[in-house]
Coordinates of C-alpha atoms and ligand atoms in Angstrom, one line a residue:
Chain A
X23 CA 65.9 30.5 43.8
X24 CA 65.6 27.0 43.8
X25 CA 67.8 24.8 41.6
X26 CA 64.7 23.8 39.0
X27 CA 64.0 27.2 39.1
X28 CA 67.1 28.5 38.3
X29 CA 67.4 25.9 35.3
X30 CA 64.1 26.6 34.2
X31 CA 64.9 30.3 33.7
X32 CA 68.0 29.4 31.5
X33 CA 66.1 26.7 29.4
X34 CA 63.3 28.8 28.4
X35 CA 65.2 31.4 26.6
X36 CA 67.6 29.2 24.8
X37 CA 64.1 27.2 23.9
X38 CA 62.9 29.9 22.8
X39 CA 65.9 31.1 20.7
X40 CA 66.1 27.3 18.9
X41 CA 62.3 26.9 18.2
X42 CA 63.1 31.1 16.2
X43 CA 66.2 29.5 14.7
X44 CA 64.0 26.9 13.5
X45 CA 61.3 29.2 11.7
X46 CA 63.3 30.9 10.7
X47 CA 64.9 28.0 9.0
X48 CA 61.7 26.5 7.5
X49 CA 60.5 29.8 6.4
X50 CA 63.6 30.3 4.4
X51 CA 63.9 26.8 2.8
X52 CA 59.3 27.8 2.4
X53 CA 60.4 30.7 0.4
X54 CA 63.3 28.4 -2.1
X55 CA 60.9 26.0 -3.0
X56 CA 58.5 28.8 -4.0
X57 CA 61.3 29.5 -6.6
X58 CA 60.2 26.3 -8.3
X59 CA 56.5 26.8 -8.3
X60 CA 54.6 29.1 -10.5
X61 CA 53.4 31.4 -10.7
X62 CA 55.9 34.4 -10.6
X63 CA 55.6 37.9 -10.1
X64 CA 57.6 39.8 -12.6
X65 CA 56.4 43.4 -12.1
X66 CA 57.2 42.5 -8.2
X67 CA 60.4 41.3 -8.6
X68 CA 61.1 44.1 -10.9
X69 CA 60.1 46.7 -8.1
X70 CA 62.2 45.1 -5.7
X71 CA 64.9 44.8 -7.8
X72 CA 64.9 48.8 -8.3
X73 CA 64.6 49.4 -4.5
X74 CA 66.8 47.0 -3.1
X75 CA 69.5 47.3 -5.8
X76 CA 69.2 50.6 -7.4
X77 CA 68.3 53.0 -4.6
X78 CA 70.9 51.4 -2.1
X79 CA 73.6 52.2 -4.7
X80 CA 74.7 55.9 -2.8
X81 CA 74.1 54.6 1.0
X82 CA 77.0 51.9 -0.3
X83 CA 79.5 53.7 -2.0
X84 CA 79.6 56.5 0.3
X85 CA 80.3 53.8 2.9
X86 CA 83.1 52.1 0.7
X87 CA 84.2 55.0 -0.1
X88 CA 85.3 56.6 3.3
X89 CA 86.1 52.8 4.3
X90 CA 88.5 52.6 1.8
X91 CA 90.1 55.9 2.7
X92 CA 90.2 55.5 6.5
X93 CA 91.7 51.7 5.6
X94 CA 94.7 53.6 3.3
X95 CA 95.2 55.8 6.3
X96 CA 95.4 52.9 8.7
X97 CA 97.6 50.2 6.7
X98 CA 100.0 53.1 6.4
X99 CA 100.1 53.9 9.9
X100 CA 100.6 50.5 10.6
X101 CA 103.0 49.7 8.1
X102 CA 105.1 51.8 8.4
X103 CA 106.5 50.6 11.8
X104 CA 108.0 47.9 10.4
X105 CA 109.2 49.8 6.5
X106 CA 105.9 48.4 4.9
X107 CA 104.0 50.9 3.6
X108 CA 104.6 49.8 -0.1
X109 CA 102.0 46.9 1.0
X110 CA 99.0 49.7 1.2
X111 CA 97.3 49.2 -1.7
X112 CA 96.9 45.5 -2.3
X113 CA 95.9 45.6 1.6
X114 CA 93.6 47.8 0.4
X115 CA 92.2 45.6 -2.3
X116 CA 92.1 42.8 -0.8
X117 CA 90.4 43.8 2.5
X118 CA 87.9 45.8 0.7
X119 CA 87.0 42.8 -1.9
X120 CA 87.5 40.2 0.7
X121 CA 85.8 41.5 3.8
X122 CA 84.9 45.4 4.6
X123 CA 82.9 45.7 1.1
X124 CA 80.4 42.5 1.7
X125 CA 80.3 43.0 5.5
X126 CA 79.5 46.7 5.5
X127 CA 77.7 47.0 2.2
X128 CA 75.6 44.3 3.7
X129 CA 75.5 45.9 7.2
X130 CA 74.0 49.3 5.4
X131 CA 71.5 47.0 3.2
X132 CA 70.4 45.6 6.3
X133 CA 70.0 48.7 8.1
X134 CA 68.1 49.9 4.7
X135 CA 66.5 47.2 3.3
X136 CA 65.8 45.0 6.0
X137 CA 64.2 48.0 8.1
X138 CA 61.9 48.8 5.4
X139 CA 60.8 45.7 3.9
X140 CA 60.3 44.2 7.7
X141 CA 57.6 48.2 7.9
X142 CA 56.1 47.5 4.6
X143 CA 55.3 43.6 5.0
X144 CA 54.5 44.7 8.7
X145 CA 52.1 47.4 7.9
X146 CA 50.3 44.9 5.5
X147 CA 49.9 42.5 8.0
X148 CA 47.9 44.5 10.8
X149 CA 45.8 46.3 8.0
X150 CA 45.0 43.1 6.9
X151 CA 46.5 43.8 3.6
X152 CA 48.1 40.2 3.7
X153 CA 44.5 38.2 4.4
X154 CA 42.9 40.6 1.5
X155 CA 46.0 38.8 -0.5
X156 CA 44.7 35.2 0.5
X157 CA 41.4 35.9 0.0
X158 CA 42.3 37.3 -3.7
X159 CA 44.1 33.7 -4.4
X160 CA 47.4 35.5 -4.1
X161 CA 50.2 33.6 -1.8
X162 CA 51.8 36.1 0.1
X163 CA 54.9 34.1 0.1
X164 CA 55.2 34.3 -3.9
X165 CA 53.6 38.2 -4.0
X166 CA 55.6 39.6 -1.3
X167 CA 58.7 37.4 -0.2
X168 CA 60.1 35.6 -3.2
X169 CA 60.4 38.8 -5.2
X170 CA 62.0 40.9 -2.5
X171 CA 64.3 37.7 -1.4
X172 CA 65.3 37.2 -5.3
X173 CA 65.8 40.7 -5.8
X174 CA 68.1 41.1 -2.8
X175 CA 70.2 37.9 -3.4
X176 CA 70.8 39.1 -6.7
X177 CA 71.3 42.9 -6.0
X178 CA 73.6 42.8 -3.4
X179 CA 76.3 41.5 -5.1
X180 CA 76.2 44.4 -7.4
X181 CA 76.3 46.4 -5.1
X182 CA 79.4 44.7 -3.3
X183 CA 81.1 44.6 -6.8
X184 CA 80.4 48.0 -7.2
X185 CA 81.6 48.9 -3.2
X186 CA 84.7 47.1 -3.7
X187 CA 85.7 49.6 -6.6
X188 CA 84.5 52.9 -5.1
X189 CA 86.2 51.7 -1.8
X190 CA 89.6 51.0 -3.9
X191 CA 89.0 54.0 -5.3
X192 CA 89.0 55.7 -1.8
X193 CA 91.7 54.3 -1.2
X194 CA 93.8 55.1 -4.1
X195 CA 92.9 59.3 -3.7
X196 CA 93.7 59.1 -0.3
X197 CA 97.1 57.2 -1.1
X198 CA 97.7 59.6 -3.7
X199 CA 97.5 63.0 -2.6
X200 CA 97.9 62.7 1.5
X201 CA 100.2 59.5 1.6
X202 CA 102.4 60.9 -1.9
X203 CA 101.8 57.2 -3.8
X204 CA 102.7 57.5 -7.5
X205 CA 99.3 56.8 -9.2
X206 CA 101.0 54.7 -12.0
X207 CA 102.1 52.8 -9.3
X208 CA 99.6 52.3 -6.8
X209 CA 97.3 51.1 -9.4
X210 CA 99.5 48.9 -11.0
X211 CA 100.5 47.4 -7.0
X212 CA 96.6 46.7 -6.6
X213 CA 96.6 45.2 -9.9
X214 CA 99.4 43.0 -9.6
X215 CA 98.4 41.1 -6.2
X216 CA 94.9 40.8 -6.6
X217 CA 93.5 38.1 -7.3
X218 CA 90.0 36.7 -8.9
X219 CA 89.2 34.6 -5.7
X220 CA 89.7 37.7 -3.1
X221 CA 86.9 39.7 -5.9
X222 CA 84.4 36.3 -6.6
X223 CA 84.5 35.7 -2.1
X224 CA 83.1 38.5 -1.6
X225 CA 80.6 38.9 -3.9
X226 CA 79.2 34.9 -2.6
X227 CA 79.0 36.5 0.4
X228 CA 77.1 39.4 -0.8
X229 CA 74.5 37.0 -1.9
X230 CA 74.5 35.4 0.9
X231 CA 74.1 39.0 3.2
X232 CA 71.7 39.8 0.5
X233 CA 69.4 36.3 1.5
X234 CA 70.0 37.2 4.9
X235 CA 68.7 40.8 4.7
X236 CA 65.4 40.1 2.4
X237 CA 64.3 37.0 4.4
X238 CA 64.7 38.8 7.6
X239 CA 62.6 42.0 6.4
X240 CA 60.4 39.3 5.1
X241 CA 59.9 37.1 8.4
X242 CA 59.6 39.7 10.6
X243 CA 56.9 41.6 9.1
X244 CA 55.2 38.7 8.2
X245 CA 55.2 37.9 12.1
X246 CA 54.3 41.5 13.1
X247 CA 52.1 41.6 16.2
X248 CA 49.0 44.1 15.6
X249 CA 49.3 47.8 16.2
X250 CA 51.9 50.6 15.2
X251 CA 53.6 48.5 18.5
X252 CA 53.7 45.4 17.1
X253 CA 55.4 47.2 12.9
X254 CA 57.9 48.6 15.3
X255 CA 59.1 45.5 16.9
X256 CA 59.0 43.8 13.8
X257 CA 61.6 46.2 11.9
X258 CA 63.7 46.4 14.9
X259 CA 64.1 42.5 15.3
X260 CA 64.6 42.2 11.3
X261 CA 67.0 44.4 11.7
X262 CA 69.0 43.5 14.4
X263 CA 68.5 39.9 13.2
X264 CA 70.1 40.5 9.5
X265 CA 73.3 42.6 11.2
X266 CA 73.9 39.7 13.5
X267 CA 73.2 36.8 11.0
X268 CA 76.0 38.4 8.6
X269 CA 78.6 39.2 11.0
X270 CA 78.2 35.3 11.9
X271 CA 77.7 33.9 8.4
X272 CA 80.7 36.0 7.7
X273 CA 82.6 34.3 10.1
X274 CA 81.7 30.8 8.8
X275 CA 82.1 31.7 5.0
X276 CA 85.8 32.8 6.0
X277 CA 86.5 30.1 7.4
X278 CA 85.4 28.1 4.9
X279 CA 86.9 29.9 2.1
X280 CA 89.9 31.0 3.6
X281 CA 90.9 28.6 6.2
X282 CA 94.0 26.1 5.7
Chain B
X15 CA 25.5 25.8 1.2
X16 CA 27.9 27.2 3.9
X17 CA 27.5 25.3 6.9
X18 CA 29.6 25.6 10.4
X19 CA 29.1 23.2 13.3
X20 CA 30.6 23.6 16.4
X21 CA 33.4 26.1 15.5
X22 CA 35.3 27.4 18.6
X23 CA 38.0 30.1 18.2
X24 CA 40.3 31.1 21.6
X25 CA 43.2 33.7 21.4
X26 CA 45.2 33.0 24.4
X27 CA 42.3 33.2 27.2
X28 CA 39.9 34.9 25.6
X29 CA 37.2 32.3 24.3
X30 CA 35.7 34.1 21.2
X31 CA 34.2 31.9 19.3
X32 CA 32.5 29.0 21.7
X33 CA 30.3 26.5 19.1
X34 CA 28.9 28.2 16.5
X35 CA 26.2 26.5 14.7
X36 CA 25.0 28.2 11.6
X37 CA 23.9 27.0 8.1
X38 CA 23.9 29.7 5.1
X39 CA 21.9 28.2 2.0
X40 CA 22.7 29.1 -1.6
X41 CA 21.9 32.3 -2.8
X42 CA 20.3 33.7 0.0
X43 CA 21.6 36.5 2.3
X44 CA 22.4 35.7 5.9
X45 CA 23.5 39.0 7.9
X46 CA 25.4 38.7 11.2
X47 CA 24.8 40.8 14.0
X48 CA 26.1 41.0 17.5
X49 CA 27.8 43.3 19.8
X50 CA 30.9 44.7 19.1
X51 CA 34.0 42.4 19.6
X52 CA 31.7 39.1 19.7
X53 CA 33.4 37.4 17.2
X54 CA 32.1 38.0 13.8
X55 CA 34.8 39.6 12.1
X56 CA 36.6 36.0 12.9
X57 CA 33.7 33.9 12.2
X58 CA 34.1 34.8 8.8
X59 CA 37.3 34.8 8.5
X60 CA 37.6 31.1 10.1
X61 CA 35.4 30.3 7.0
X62 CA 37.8 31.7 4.4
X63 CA 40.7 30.1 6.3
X64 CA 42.6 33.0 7.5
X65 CA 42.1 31.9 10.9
X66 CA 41.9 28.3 12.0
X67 CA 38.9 27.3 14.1
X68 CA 39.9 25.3 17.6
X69 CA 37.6 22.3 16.9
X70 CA 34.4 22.0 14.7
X71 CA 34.4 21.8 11.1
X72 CA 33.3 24.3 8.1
X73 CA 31.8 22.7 5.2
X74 CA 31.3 24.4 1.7
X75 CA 28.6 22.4 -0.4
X76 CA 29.5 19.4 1.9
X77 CA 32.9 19.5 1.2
X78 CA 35.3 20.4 4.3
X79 CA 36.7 24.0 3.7
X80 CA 40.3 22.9 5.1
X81 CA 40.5 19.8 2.7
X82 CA 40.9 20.2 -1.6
X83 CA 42.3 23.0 -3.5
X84 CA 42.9 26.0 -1.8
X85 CA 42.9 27.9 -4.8
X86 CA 39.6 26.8 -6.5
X87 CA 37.8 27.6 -3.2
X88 CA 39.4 31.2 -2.8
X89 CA 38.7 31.4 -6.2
X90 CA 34.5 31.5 -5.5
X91 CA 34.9 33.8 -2.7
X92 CA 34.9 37.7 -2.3
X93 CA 35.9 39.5 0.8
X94 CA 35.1 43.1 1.9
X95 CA 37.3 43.6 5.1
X96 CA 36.1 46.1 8.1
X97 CA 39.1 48.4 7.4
X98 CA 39.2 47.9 3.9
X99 CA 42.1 46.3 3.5
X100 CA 43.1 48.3 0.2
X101 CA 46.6 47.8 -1.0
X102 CA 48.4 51.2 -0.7
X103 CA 51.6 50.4 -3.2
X104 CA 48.8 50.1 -5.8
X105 CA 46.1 52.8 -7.4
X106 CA 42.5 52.2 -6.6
X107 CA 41.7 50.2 -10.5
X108 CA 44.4 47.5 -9.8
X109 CA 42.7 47.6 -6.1
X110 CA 39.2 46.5 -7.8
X111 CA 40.5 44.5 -11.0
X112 CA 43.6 42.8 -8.4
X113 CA 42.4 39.5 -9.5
X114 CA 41.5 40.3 -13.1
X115 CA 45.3 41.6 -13.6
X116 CA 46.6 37.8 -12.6
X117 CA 46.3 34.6 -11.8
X118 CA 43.5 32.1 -13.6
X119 CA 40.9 35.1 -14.2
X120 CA 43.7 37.4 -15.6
X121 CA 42.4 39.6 -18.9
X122 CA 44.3 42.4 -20.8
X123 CA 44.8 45.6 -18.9
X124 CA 42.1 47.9 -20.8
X125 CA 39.9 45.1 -20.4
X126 CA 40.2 44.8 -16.7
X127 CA 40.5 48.5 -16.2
X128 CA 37.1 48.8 -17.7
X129 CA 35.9 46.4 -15.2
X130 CA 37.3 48.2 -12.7
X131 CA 35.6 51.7 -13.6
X132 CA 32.2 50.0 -13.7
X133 CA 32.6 48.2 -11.0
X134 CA 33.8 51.7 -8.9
X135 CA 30.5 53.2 -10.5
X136 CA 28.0 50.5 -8.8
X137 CA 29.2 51.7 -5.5
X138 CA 29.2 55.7 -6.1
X139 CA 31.9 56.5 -7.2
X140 CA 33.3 58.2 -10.5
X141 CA 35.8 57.2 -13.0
X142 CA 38.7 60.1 -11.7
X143 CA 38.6 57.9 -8.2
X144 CA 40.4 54.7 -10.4
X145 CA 43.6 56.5 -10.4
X146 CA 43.9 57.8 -7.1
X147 CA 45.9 56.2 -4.2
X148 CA 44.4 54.7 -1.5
X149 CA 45.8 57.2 0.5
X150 CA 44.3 60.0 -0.8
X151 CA 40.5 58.9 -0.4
X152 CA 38.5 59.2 2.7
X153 CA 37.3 56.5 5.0
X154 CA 34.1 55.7 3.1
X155 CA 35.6 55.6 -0.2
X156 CA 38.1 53.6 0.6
X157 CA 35.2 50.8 2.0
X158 CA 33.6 51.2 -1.2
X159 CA 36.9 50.7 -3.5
X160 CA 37.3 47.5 -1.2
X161 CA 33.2 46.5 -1.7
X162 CA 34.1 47.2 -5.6
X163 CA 37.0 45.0 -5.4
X164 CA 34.9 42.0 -3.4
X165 CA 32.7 41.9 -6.2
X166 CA 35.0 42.6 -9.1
X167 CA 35.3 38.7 -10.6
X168 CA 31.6 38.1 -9.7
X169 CA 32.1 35.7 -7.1
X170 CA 29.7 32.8 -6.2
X171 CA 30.1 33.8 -2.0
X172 CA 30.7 37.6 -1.0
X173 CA 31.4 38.5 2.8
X174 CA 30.6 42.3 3.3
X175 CA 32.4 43.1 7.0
X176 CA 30.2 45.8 8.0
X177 CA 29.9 47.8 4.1
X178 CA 27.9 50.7 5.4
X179 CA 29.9 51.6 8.3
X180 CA 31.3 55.5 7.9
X181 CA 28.6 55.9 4.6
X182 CA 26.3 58.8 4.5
X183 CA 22.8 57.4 4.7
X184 CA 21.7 57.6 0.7
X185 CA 25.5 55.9 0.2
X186 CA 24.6 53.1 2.7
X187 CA 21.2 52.9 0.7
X188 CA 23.0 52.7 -2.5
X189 CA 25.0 50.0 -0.9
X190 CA 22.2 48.1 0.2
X191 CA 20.9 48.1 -2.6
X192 CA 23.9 46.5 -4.4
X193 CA 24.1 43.6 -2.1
X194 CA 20.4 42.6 -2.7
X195 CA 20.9 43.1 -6.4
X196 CA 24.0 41.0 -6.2
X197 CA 22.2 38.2 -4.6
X198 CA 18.5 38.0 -6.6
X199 CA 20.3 39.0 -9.7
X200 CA 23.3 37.2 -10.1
X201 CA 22.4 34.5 -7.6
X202 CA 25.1 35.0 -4.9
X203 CA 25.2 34.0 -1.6
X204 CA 26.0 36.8 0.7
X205 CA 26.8 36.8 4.3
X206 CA 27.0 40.5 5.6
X207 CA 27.7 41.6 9.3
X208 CA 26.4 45.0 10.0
X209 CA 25.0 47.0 13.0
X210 CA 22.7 49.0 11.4
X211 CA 19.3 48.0 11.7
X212 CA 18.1 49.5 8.7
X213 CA 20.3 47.5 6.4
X214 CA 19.8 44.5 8.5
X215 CA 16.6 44.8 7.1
X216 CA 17.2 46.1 3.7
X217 CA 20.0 43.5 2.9
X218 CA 18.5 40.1 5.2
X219 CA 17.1 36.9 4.0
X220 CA 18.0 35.7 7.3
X221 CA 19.7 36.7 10.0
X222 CA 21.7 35.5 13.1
X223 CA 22.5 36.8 16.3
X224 CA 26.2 36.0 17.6
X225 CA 26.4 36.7 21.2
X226 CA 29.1 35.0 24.1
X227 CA 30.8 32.8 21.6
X228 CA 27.6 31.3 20.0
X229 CA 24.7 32.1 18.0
X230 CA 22.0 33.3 20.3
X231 CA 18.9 33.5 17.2
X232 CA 18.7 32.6 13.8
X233 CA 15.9 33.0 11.6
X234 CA 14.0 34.8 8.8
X235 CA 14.2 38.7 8.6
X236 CA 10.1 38.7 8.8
X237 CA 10.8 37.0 12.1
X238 CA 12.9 39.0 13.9
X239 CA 11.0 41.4 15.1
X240 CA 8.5 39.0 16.9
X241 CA 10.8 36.2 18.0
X242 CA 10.5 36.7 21.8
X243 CA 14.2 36.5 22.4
X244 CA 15.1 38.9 25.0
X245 CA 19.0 39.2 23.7
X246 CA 17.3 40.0 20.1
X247 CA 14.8 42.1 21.0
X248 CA 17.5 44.4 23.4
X249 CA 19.9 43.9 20.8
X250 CA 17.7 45.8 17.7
X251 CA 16.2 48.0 19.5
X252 CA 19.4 49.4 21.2
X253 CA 18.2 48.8 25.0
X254 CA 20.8 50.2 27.5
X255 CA 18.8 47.6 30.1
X256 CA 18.2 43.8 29.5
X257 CA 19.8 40.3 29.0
X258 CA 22.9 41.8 27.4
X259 CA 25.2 43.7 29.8
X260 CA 26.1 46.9 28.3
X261 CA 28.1 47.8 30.8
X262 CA 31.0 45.7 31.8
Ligands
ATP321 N1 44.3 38.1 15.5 C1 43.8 38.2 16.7 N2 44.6 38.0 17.8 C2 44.1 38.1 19.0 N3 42.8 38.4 19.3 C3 42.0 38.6 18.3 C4 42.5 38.5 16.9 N4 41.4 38.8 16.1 C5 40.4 39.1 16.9 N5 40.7 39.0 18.2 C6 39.8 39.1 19.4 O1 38.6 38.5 19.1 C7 37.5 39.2 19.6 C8 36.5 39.3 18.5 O2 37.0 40.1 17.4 P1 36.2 40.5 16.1 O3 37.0 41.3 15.3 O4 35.7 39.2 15.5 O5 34.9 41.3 16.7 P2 33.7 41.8 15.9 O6 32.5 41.0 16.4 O7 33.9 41.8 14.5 O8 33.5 43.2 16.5 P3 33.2 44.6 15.7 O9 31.7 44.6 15.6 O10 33.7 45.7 16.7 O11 34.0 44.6 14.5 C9 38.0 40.5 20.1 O12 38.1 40.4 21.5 C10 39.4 40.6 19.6 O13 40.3 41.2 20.5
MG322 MG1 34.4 43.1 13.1

């Protein structure tokens, strides 16, 4: 392979990934400013609230609840090589609230949410359900993505809130009947070293995750190629998309809330 | 007036839509006809704006269709889509009375329900059908829910994309009957595509003949049937041989 060629295959995939990255910038800063334009879909946002919100609330706890569990286990197990095991619950606490409950509460909204807004949106699109929409003087943008991008950014720190306390829960019933924590006590240790700011980090970045997921679903299926084919592709990318966008905006938010 | 000039439409390679001329006056009825994947499903939808023409220019009353408020224009237009295009997540009377239920037309429920039931009983089909699903109709209801809801707020312009397709024939007479009502009575202009002959003729003030990207005749209905085209005359009377190959 020739040096130009060789270049050329490099270059055309990392185009291609920066000309997505911008889209997929413009269409979420398209879908803000629709926040500030009437008019607004109540019923929609409504509907979206139930389903995003609402009906992800067991797929989250039951994550945050083994989570928390499988964390007790752990910290003890690890803290006990060096006489720490007193430290278990505020570990507990504060890597549920800080970073298991956003991260995987968002990870299973993703894999929900994103999944099936990214089929629904898609579906519309190659039965031309979205043109009908134009044609009837709805935007699609206000009708379809605002609500569902709302609803998330609003739901899913709820549900984080709501993760972090069934997962500290999880914790606590494993620490008290297989790791013999007084109950008194373990509650009263989570208590005591937790803090507002480990609770209020995580929920941001539940909203943010929550953004993510919606505006992914959104784009996607708004982008869907034609054909069962093309809804397929379109959930898949959404959904891979939203997991790997958290991990990373994860990454950053630490760092900015946590670092120095 | 609805008048294109010079519209070309590509996807990729494959040149659909290669200067189309055609000029749809005011209340009159223009059906479309042409072979199947020619191009007419986007012709009209270039017109409403869901797809972007190449080059050439669409004017509505003189007025460039890309330029002014989106919304007012919509606003005058009625769409029947090949496939229907019903909204599943909603029952067939917020289908029909989509528009009347928001927006700058928007009217209390009962009010717009009403609407909706009359509208569903001008194409066939009774009042129990308003709180179905989408889902749960078959293929020739579900184009008449979507002709109920192209007509619902009385539109100025209506497209019908193929209306009769998948209708028993006294349904597709019905029909037919509707869209010629719709534009003596109320004065609408109508642009249908169809390939059945028998509407063409029930529904037609004029028709035109879209074939390789452009439009091969145009004229009155009276004159169709003497106009010494060769790609018209195979075209309505279904010729396996001529102009047009069938076989490709
Ligand atoms: N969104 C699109 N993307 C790519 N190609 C398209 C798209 N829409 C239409 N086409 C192509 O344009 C051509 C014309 O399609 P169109 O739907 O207008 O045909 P038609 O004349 O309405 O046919 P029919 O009578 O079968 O409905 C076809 O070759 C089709 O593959
Ligand atoms: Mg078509």
């Amino acid at each position: 392979m020739s040096l130009t060629a060789s270049l050329a295959a490099i270059g055309r995939p990392v185009l291609a990934a920066l000309a997505l990255i911008g889209r997929l910038a413009l269409y979420a800063f398209e879908t803000v400013t629709h926040l500030l334009r009437p008019p607004f879909y109540g019923r929609e946002f409504l509907h979206a609230l139930v389903q995003i919100g609402w009906l992800s609330l067991p797929v989250v706890g039951l994550t945050a609840v083994f989570t928390g569990g499988a964390l007790a286990l752990q910290i003890y197990a690890g803290g006990s090589r060096f006489n720490a095991e007193s430290v278990v619950p505020s570990i507990v606490a504060i890597g549920m609230t800080r970073e298991l409950g956003p991260v995987l509460g968002g990870l299973m909204v993703a894999a929900r949410v994103a999944s099936s807004i990214a089929a629904e949106i898609g579906t519309m699109k190659v039965t031309e359900q979205i043109d009908a929409l134009v044609t009837l003087s709805t935007h699609p943008m206000k009708y379809l993505t605002l609500p569902r991008v709302l609803a998330a950014t609003l739901a899913v720190p709820v549900l984080v809130g709501v993760g972090d306390a069934i997962g500290i829960m999880g914790g606590y019933l494993v620490g008290i009947t297989r790791l013999d924590f007084n109950a008194a006590a373990y509650l009263k240790n989570t208590a005591d070293f937790l803090e507002t700011w480990d609770v209020v980090s995580g929920l941001i970045k539940g909203a943010v995750f929550g953004f993510i997921v919606a505006t992914m679903g959104c784009f996607y299926g708004m982008h869907s190629g034609r054909g069962a084919q093309g809804v397929g592709r379109a959930t898949k990318s959404a959904v891979v998309a939203a997991s790997v966008l958290i991990l990373a905006a994860n990454y950053i938010l630490t760092e900015l809330f946590f670092s120095a | 007036m609805i008048e294109l000039s010079d519209v070309h439409k590509a996807f990729g390679s494959n040149k659909v839509l290669r200067g189309v001329n055609l000029t749809i006056p005011k209340s009159t009825s223009m059906v479309i006809i042409g072979g199947s994947g020619t191009g007419k499903s986007v012709a009209l939808k270039c017109i409403l704006g869901l797809v972007t023409p190449d080059r050439g220019t669409i004017t509505l009353d003189g007025q460039d269709v890309t330029k002014g408020d989106r919304d007012a224009f919509l606003a005058r237009f009625g769409m029947l889509f090949q496939g229907g295009a019903l909204f599943d997540s909603l029952p067939v009377w917020q289908n029909v009375a989509f528009r009347l239920l928001r927006g700058s037309l928007k009217r209390p429920k009962a009010e717009a329900r009403d609407i909706a039931v009359e509208k569903l009983r001008r194409v066939g089909l009774k009042s129990e059908t308003a709180d179905l699903y989408p889902a749960e109709l078959s293929g020739g209801m579900q184009k008449r829910v979507g002709l109920a809801r192209a007509i619902a707020a009385e539109p100025e312009i209506i497209f019908f994309d193929e209306p009769t397709t998948g209708l028993d024939p006294i349904m597709a007479g019905v029909i037919n009957e509707l869209i010629r009502e719709i534009v003596t009575e109320m004065g609408a202009t109508a642009m249908t595509i169809t390939h059945d002959m028998s509407s063409v003729r029930a529904i037609a003030d004029n028709v035109a003949m879209l074939h390789d990207g452009v439009i091969k005749w145009t004229g009155p209905v009276s004159r169709m049937d003497n106009s010494g085209d060769p790609y018209l005359d195979q075209f309505i009377h279904g010729r396996a041989e001529g102009p047009i190959e069938a076989v490709r």
